[in-house]
CSV table of C-alpha atoms in Angstrom, one decimal:
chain,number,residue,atom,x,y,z
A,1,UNK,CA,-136.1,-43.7,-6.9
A,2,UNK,CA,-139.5,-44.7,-7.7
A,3,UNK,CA,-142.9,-42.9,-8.1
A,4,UNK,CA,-146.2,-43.6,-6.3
A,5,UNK,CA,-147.8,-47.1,-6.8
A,6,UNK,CA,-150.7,-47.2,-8.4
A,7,UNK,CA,-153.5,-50.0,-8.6
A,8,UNK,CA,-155.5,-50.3,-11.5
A,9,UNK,CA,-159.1,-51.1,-11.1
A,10,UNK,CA,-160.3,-50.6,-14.5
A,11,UNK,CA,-158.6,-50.1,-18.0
A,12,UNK,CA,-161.7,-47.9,-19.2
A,13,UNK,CA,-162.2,-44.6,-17.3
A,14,UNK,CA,-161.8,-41.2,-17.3
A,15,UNK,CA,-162.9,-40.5,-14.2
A,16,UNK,CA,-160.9,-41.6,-11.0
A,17,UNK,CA,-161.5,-41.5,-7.3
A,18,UNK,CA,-158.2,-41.5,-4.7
A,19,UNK,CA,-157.5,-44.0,-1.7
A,20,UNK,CA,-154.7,-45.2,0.6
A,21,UNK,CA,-153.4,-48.0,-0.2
A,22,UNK,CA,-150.8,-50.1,0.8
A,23,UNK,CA,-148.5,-53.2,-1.3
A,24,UNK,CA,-145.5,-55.6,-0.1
A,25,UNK,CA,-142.6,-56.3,-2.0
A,26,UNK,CA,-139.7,-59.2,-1.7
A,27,UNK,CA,-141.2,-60.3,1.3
A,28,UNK,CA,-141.2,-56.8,2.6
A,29,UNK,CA,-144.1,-54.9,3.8
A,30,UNK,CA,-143.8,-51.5,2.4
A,31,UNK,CA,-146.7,-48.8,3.4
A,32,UNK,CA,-146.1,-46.0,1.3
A,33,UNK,CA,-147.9,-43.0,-0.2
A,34,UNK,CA,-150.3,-44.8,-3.0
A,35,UNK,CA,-152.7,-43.8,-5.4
A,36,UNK,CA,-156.0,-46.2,-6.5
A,37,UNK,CA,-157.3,-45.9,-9.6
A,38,UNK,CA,-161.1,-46.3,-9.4
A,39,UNK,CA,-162.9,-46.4,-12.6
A,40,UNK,CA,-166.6,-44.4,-12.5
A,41,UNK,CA,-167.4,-44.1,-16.0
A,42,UNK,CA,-166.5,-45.5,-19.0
A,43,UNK,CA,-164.3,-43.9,-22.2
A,44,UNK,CA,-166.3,-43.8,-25.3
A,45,UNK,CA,-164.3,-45.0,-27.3
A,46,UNK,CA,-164.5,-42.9,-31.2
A,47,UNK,CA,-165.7,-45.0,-34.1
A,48,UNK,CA,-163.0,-45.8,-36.0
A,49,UNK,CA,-161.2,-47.2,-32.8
A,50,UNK,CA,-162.3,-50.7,-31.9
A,51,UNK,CA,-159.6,-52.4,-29.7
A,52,UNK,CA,-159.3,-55.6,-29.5
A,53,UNK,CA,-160.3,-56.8,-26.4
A,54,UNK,CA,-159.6,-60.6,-26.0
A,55,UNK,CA,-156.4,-60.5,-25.1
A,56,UNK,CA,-156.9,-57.6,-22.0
A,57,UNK,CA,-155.9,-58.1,-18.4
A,58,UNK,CA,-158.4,-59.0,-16.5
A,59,UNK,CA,-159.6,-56.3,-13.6
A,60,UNK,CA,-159.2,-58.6,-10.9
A,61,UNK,CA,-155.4,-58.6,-12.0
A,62,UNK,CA,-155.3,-54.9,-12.3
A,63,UNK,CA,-156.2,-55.1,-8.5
A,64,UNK,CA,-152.9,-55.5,-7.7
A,65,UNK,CA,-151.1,-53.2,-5.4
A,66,UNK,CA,-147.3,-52.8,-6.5
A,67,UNK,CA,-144.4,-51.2,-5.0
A,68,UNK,CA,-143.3,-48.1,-7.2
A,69,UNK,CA,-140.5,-46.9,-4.5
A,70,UNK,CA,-142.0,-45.1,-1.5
A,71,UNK,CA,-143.2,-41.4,-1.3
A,72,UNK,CA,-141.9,-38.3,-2.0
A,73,UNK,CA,-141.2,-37.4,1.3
A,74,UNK,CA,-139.0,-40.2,1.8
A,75,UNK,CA,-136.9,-40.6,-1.7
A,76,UNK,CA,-133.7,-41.4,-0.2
A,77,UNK,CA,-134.7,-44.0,1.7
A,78,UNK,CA,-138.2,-45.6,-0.1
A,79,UNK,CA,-137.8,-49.0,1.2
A,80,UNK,CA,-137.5,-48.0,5.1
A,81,UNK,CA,-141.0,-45.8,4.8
A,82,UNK,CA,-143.5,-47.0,7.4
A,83,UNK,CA,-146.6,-44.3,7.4
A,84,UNK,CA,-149.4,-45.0,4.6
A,85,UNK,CA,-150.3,-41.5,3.5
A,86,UNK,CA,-153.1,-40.3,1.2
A,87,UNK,CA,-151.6,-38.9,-1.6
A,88,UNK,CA,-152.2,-35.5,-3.3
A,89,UNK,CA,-150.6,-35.0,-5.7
A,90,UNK,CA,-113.0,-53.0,-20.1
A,91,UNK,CA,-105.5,-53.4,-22.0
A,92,UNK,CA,-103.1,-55.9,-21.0
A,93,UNK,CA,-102.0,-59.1,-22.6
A,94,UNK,CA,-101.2,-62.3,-21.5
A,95,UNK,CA,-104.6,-62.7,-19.5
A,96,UNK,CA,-105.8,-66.3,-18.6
A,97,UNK,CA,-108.0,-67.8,-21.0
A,98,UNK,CA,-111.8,-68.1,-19.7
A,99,UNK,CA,-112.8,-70.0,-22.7
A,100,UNK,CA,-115.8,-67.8,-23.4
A,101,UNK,CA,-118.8,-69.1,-25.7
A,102,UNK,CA,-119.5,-65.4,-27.4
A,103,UNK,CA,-123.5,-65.3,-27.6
A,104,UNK,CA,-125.7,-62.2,-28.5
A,105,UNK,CA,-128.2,-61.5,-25.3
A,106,UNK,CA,-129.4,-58.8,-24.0
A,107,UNK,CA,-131.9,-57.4,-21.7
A,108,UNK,CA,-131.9,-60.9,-19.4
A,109,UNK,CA,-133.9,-63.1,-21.6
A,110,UNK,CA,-132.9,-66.2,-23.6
A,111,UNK,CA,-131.7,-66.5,-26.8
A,112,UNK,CA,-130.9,-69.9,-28.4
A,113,UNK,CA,-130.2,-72.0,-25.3
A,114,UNK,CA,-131.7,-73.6,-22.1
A,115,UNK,CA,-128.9,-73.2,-19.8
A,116,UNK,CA,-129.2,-69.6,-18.8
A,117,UNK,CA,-131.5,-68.7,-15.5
A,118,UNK,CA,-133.7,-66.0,-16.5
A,119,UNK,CA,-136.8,-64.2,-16.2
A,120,UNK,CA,-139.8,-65.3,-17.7
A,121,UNK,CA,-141.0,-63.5,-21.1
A,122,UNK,CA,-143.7,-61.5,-18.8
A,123,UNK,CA,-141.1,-60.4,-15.8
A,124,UNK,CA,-138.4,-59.2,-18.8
A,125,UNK,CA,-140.8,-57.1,-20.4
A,126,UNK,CA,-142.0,-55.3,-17.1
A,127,UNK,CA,-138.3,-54.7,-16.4
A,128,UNK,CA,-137.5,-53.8,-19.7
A,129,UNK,CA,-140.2,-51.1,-19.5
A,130,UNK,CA,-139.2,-50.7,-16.1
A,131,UNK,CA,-135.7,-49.5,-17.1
A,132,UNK,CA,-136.2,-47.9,-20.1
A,133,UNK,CA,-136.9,-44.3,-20.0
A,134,UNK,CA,-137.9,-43.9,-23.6
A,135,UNK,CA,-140.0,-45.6,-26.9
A,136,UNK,CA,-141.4,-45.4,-30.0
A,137,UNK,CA,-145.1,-44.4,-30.2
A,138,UNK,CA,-146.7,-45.5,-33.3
A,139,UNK,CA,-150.1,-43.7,-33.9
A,140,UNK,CA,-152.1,-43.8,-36.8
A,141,UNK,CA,-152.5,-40.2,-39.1
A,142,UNK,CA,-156.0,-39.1,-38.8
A,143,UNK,CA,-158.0,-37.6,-41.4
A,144,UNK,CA,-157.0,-33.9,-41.2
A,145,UNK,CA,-153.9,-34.6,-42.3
A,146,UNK,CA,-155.2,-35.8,-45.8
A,147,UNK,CA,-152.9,-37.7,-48.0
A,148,UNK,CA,-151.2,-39.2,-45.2
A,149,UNK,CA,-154.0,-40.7,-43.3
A,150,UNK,CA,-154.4,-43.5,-42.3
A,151,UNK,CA,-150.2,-44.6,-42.5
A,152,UNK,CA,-148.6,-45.2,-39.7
A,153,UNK,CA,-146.7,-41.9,-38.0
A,154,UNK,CA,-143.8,-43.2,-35.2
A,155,UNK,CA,-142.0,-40.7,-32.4
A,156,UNK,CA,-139.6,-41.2,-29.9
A,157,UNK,CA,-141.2,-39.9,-26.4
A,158,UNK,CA,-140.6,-40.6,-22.6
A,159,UNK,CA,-143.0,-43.1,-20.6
A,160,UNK,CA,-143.3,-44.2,-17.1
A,161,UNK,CA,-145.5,-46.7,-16.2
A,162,UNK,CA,-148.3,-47.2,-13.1
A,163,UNK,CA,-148.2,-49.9,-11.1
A,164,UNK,CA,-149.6,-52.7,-13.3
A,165,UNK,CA,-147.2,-52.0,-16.1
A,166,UNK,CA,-149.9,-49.7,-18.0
A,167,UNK,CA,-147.4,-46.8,-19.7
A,168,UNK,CA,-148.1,-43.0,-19.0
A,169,UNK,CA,-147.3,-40.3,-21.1
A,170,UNK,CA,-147.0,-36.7,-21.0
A,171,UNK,CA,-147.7,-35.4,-24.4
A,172,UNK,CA,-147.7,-31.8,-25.9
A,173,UNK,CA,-151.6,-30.7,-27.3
A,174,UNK,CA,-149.6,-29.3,-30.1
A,175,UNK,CA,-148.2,-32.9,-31.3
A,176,UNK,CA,-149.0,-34.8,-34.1
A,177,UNK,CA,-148.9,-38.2,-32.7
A,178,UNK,CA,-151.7,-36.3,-29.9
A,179,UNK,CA,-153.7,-35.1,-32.2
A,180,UNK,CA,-154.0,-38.3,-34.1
A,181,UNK,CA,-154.2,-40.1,-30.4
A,182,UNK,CA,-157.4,-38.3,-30.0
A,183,UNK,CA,-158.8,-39.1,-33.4
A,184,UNK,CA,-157.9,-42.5,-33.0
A,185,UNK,CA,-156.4,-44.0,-29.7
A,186,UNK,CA,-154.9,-47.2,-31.3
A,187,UNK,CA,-151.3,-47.3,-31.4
A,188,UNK,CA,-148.2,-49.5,-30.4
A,189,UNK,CA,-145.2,-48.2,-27.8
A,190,UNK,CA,-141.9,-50.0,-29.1
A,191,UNK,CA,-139.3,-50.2,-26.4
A,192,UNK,CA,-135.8,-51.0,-26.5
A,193,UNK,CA,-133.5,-52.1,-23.9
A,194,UNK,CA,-131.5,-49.5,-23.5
A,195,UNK,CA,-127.6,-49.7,-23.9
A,196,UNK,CA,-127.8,-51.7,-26.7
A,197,UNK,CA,-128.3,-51.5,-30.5
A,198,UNK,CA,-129.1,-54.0,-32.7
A,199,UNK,CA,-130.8,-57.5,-33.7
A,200,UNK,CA,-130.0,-59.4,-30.3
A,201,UNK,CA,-131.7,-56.2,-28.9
A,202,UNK,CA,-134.4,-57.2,-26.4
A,203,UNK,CA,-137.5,-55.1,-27.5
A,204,UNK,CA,-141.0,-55.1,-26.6
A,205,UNK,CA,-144.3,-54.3,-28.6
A,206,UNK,CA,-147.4,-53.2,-26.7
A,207,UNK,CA,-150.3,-52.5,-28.9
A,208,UNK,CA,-153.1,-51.0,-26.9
A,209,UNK,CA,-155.5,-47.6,-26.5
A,210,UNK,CA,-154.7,-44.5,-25.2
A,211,UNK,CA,-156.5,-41.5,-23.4
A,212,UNK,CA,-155.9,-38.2,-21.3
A,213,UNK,CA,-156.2,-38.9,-17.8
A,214,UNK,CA,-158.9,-36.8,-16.2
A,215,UNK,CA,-158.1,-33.7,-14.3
A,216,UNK,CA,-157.9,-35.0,-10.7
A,217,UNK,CA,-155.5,-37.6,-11.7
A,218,UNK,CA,-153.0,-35.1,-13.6
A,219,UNK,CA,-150.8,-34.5,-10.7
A,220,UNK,CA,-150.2,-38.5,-9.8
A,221,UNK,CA,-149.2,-39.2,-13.4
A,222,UNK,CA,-146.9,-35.9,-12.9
A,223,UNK,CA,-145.3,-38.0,-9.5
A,224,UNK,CA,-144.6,-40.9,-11.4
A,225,UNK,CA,-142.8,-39.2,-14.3
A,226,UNK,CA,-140.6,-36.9,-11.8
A,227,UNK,CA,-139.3,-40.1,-9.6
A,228,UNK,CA,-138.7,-42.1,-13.1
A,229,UNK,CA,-137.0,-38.7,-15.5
A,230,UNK,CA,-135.7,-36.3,-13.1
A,231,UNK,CA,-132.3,-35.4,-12.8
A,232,UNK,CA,-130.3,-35.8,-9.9
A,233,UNK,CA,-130.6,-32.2,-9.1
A,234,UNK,CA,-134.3,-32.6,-8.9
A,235,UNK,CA,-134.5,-30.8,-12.0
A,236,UNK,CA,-138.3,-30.1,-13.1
A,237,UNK,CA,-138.7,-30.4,-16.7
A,238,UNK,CA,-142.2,-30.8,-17.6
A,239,UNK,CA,-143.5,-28.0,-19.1
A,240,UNK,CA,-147.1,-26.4,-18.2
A,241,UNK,CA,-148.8,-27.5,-21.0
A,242,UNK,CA,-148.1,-31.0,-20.9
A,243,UNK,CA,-151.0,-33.1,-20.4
A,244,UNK,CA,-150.6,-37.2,-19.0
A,245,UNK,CA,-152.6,-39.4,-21.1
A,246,UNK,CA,-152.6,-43.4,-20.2
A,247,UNK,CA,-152.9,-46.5,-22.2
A,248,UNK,CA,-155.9,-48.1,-20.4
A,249,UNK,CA,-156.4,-50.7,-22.9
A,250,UNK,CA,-153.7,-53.1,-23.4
A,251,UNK,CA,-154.8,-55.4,-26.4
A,252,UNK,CA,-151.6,-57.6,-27.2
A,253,UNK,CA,-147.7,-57.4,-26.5
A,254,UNK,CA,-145.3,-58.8,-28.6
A,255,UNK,CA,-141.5,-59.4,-27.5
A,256,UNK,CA,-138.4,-60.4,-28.4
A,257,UNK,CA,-136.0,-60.9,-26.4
A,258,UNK,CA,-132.6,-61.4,-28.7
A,259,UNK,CA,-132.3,-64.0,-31.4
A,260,UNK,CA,-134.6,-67.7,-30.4
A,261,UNK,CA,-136.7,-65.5,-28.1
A,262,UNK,CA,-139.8,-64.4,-30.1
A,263,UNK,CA,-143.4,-64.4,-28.3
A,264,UNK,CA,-146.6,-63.0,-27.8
A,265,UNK,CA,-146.5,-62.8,-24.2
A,266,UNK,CA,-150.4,-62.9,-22.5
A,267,UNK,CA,-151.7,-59.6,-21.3
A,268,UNK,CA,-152.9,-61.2,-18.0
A,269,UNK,CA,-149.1,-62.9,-17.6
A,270,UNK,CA,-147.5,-59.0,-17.7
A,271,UNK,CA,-150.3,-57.8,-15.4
A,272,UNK,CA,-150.0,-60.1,-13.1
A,273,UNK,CA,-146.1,-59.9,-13.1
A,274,UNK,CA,-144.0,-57.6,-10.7
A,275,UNK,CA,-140.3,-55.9,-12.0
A,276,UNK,CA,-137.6,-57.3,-10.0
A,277,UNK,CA,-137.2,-55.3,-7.3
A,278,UNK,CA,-133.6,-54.3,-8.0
A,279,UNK,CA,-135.0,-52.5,-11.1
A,280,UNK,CA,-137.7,-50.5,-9.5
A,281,UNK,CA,-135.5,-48.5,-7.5
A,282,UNK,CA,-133.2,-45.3,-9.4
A,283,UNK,CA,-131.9,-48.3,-12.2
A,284,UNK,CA,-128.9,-45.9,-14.2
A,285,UNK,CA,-127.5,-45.1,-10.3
A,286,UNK,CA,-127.7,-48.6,-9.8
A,287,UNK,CA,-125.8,-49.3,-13.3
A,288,UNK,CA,-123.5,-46.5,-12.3
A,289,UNK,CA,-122.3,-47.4,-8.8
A,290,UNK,CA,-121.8,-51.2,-10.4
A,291,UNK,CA,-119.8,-50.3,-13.6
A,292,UNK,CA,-117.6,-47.7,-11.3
A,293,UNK,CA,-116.8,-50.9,-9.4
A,294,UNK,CA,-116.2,-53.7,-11.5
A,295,UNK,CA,-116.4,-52.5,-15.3
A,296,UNK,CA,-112.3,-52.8,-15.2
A,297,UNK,CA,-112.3,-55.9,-13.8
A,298,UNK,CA,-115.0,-57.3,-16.2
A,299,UNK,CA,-113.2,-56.2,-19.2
A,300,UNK,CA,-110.0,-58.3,-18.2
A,301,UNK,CA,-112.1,-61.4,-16.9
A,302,UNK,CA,-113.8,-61.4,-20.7
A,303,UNK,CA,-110.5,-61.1,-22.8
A,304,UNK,CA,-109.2,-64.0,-24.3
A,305,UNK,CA,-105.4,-65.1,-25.3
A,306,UNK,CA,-106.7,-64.5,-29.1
A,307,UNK,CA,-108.6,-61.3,-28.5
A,308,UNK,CA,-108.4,-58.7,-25.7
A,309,UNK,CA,-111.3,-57.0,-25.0
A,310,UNK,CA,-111.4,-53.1,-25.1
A,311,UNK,CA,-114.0,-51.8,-22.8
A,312,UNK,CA,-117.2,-54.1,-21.0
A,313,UNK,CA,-120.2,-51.9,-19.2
A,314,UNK,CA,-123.1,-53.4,-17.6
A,315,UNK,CA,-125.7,-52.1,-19.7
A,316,UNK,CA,-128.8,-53.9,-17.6
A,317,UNK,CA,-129.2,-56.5,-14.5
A,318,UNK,CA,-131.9,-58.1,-13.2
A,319,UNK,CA,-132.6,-60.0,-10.0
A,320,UNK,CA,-130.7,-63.3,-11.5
A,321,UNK,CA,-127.9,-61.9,-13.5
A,322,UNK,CA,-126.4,-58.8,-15.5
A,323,UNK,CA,-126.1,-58.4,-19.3
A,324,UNK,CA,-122.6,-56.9,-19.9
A,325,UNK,CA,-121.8,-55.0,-23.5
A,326,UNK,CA,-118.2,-55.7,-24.2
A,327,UNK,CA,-116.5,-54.0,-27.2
A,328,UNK,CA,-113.8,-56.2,-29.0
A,329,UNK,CA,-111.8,-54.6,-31.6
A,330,UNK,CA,-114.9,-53.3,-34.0
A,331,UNK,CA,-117.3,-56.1,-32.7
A,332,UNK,CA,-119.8,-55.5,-30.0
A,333,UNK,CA,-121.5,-58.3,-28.1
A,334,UNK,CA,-123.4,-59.1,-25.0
A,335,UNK,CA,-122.8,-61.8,-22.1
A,336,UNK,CA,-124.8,-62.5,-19.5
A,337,UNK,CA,-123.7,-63.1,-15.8
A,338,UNK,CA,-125.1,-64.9,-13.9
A,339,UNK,CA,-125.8,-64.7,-10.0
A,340,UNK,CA,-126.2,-68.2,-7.8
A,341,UNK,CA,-128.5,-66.0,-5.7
A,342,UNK,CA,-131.7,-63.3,-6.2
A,343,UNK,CA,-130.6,-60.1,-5.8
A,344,UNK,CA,-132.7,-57.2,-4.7
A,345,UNK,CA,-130.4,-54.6,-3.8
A,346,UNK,CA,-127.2,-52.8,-5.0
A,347,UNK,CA,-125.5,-53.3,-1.7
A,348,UNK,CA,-126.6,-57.1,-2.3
A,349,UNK,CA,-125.5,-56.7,-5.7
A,350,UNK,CA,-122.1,-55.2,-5.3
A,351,UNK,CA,-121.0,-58.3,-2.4
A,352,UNK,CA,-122.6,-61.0,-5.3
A,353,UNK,CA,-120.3,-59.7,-8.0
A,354,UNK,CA,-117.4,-59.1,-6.1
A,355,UNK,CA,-117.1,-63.1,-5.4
A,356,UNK,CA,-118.2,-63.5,-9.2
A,357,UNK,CA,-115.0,-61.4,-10.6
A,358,UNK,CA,-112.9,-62.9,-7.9
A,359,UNK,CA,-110.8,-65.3,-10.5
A,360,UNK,CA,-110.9,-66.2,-13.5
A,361,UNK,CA,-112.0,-69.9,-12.7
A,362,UNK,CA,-114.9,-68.3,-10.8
A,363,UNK,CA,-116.3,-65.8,-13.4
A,364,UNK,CA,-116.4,-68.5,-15.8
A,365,UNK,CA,-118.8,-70.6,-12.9
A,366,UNK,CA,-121.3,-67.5,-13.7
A,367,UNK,CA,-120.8,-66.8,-17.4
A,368,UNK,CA,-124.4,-68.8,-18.5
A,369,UNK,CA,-123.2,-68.4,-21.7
A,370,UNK,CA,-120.1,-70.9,-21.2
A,371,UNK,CA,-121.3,-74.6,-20.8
């Protein structure tokens, strides 16, 4: 389940004012509880921080109004909402051959080759971000910390993101990488697709600026980690003094996506791009109901009369395909499946891949990686 969508209007304010809104997704209208960021005065920004500004998305492109999953008091059923509210707050032997070409992908991007159908750079990394829950936030060590200012100081926190892809975070007053936030706001988030470790790891740098939200926009930042973090259970984990802090400036993002894929992907390109839909929407259900189904299945399709392969998860998918982890012996790789249509939904999902695994001669049809 998704959180509120939010519209960006400026990447330099403190101070916010609340609207309806509405956005459309996948061809679908969807009228849902939004939240619009309207800047009214600008962050002043400390000396020693001086973003670079070149590479920014533009505020015409923060204008955009994208679907984060519905309202709160419509969770099970986001998509279907109709009423725009004001918001407030893988061991047998002997199995056929599929002649396989092992390549190492992950997180639906390109490697080495052509003949995969993929997202663009700018659509990976808002669905990478999109399904990861956590990342590395670099900061820099500020002066009261002496001998070690000025070096780099990395943690692993959680991070949603609004709906133009700027990340949120909710950070502890009493944490070092806050403290040297609001010396210096520079910093990078690293994120990783999740499922996967390694070099043919997609990843994703964003350097940019951070800064508390102001007070009137705490509790839609709060909305947007509760749909993206909470448990099943509805679970509320954020403690009381927990503050959301936003990077409004988004200077540069750098990504790779495996080996071959290395880029600096344009600030404006990731604004303007929208998550696949099938990501938006409670991803590790999604992952779960689909490996349930057809992890068993996949692990016998992706053996090989030399090599039978121990266990295969889907460990990501995107509207064009799903990146499976398959375990053989002590090696772990990744192969991408792909779909001959978009999918948007699980149920849509689930009927794709269940002609895919169907055979062996048509799993190989899909397998991108197999020429």
């Amino acid at each position: 389940m998704r959180p509120l969508p939010i519209s960006v209007t400026s990447t330099k304010s403190t101070a916010f004012s609340l609207s309806s809104v509405t956005s459309s997704k996948c061809g679908q209208t969807f009228a849902g509880r939004a939240v619009r960021l309207k800047s009214e005065k600008t962050i002043p920004p400390s000396a020693s921080a001086k973003p670079n500004n070149k590479r920014e998305g533009s505020d015409a492109s923060n204008q955009k109004h994208l679907d984060k999953g519905g309202s709160s008091d419509a969770l099970s059923k986001p998509e279907q909402s109709k009423d725009t509210v004001t918001s407030g707050s893988l061991e047998e032997s002997g199995k056929p051959k599929t002649k396989l070409h092992r390549e190492a992908l992950s997180g639906g991007v390109k490697n080495a080759t052509t003949r995969f159908e993929l997202p663009t750079p700018a659509v990976a990394v808002r669905n990478l971000v999109e399904q990861a829950q956590y990342g590395h936030l670099c900061t820099v060590m500020s002066a009261m910390h002496h001998k070690r200012a000025g070096y780099p100081f990395g943690s692993v926190i959680d991070f949603a993101c609004d709906g133009a892809g700027y990340p949120i975070f909710s950070l502890s007053p009493l944490a070092m990488h806050t403290r040297n936030l609001l010396a210096d706001p520079r910093c990078t988030l690293v994120v990783q697709m999740p499922g996967w470790q390694g070099l043919s790891n997609a990843r994703v740098t964003i350097f940019g600026s951070v800064y508390p939200l102001p007070d009137n926009m705490q509790p839609a930042a709060r909305e947007i980690f509760r749909h993206k973090h909470a448990t099943e259970e509805g679970e509320e984990w954020i403690g009381g003094n927990y503050s959301y802090y936003r990077m409004h400036h988004i200077s540069d993002i750098y990504f790779v996506g495996g080996f071959g894929t290395v880029q600096w992907v344009e600030v404006d390109d990731y604004v303007k791009a929208e998550p696949d839909h099938i990501v938006i929407n409670r991803m590790q259900a999604t992952l779960q109901v689909l490996n349930e189904k057809f992890s068993a299945r996949l692990r016998e399709l992706l053996s090989t009369y030399e090599q039978q392969a121990n266990d295969a998860a889907i460990i990501s998918i995107d509207k064009q395909g799903i990146d499976v982890k398959v375990r053989l012996g002590h090696d772990y790789m990744v192969e991408r499946v792909g779909f001959a249509e978009d999918v948007h939904t699980v149920d849509h999902a689930v009927s794709v891949l269940t002609e895919i695994t169907s055979g062996p001669d048509v799993f190989a049809r899909y397998n991108r990686s197999w020429g």
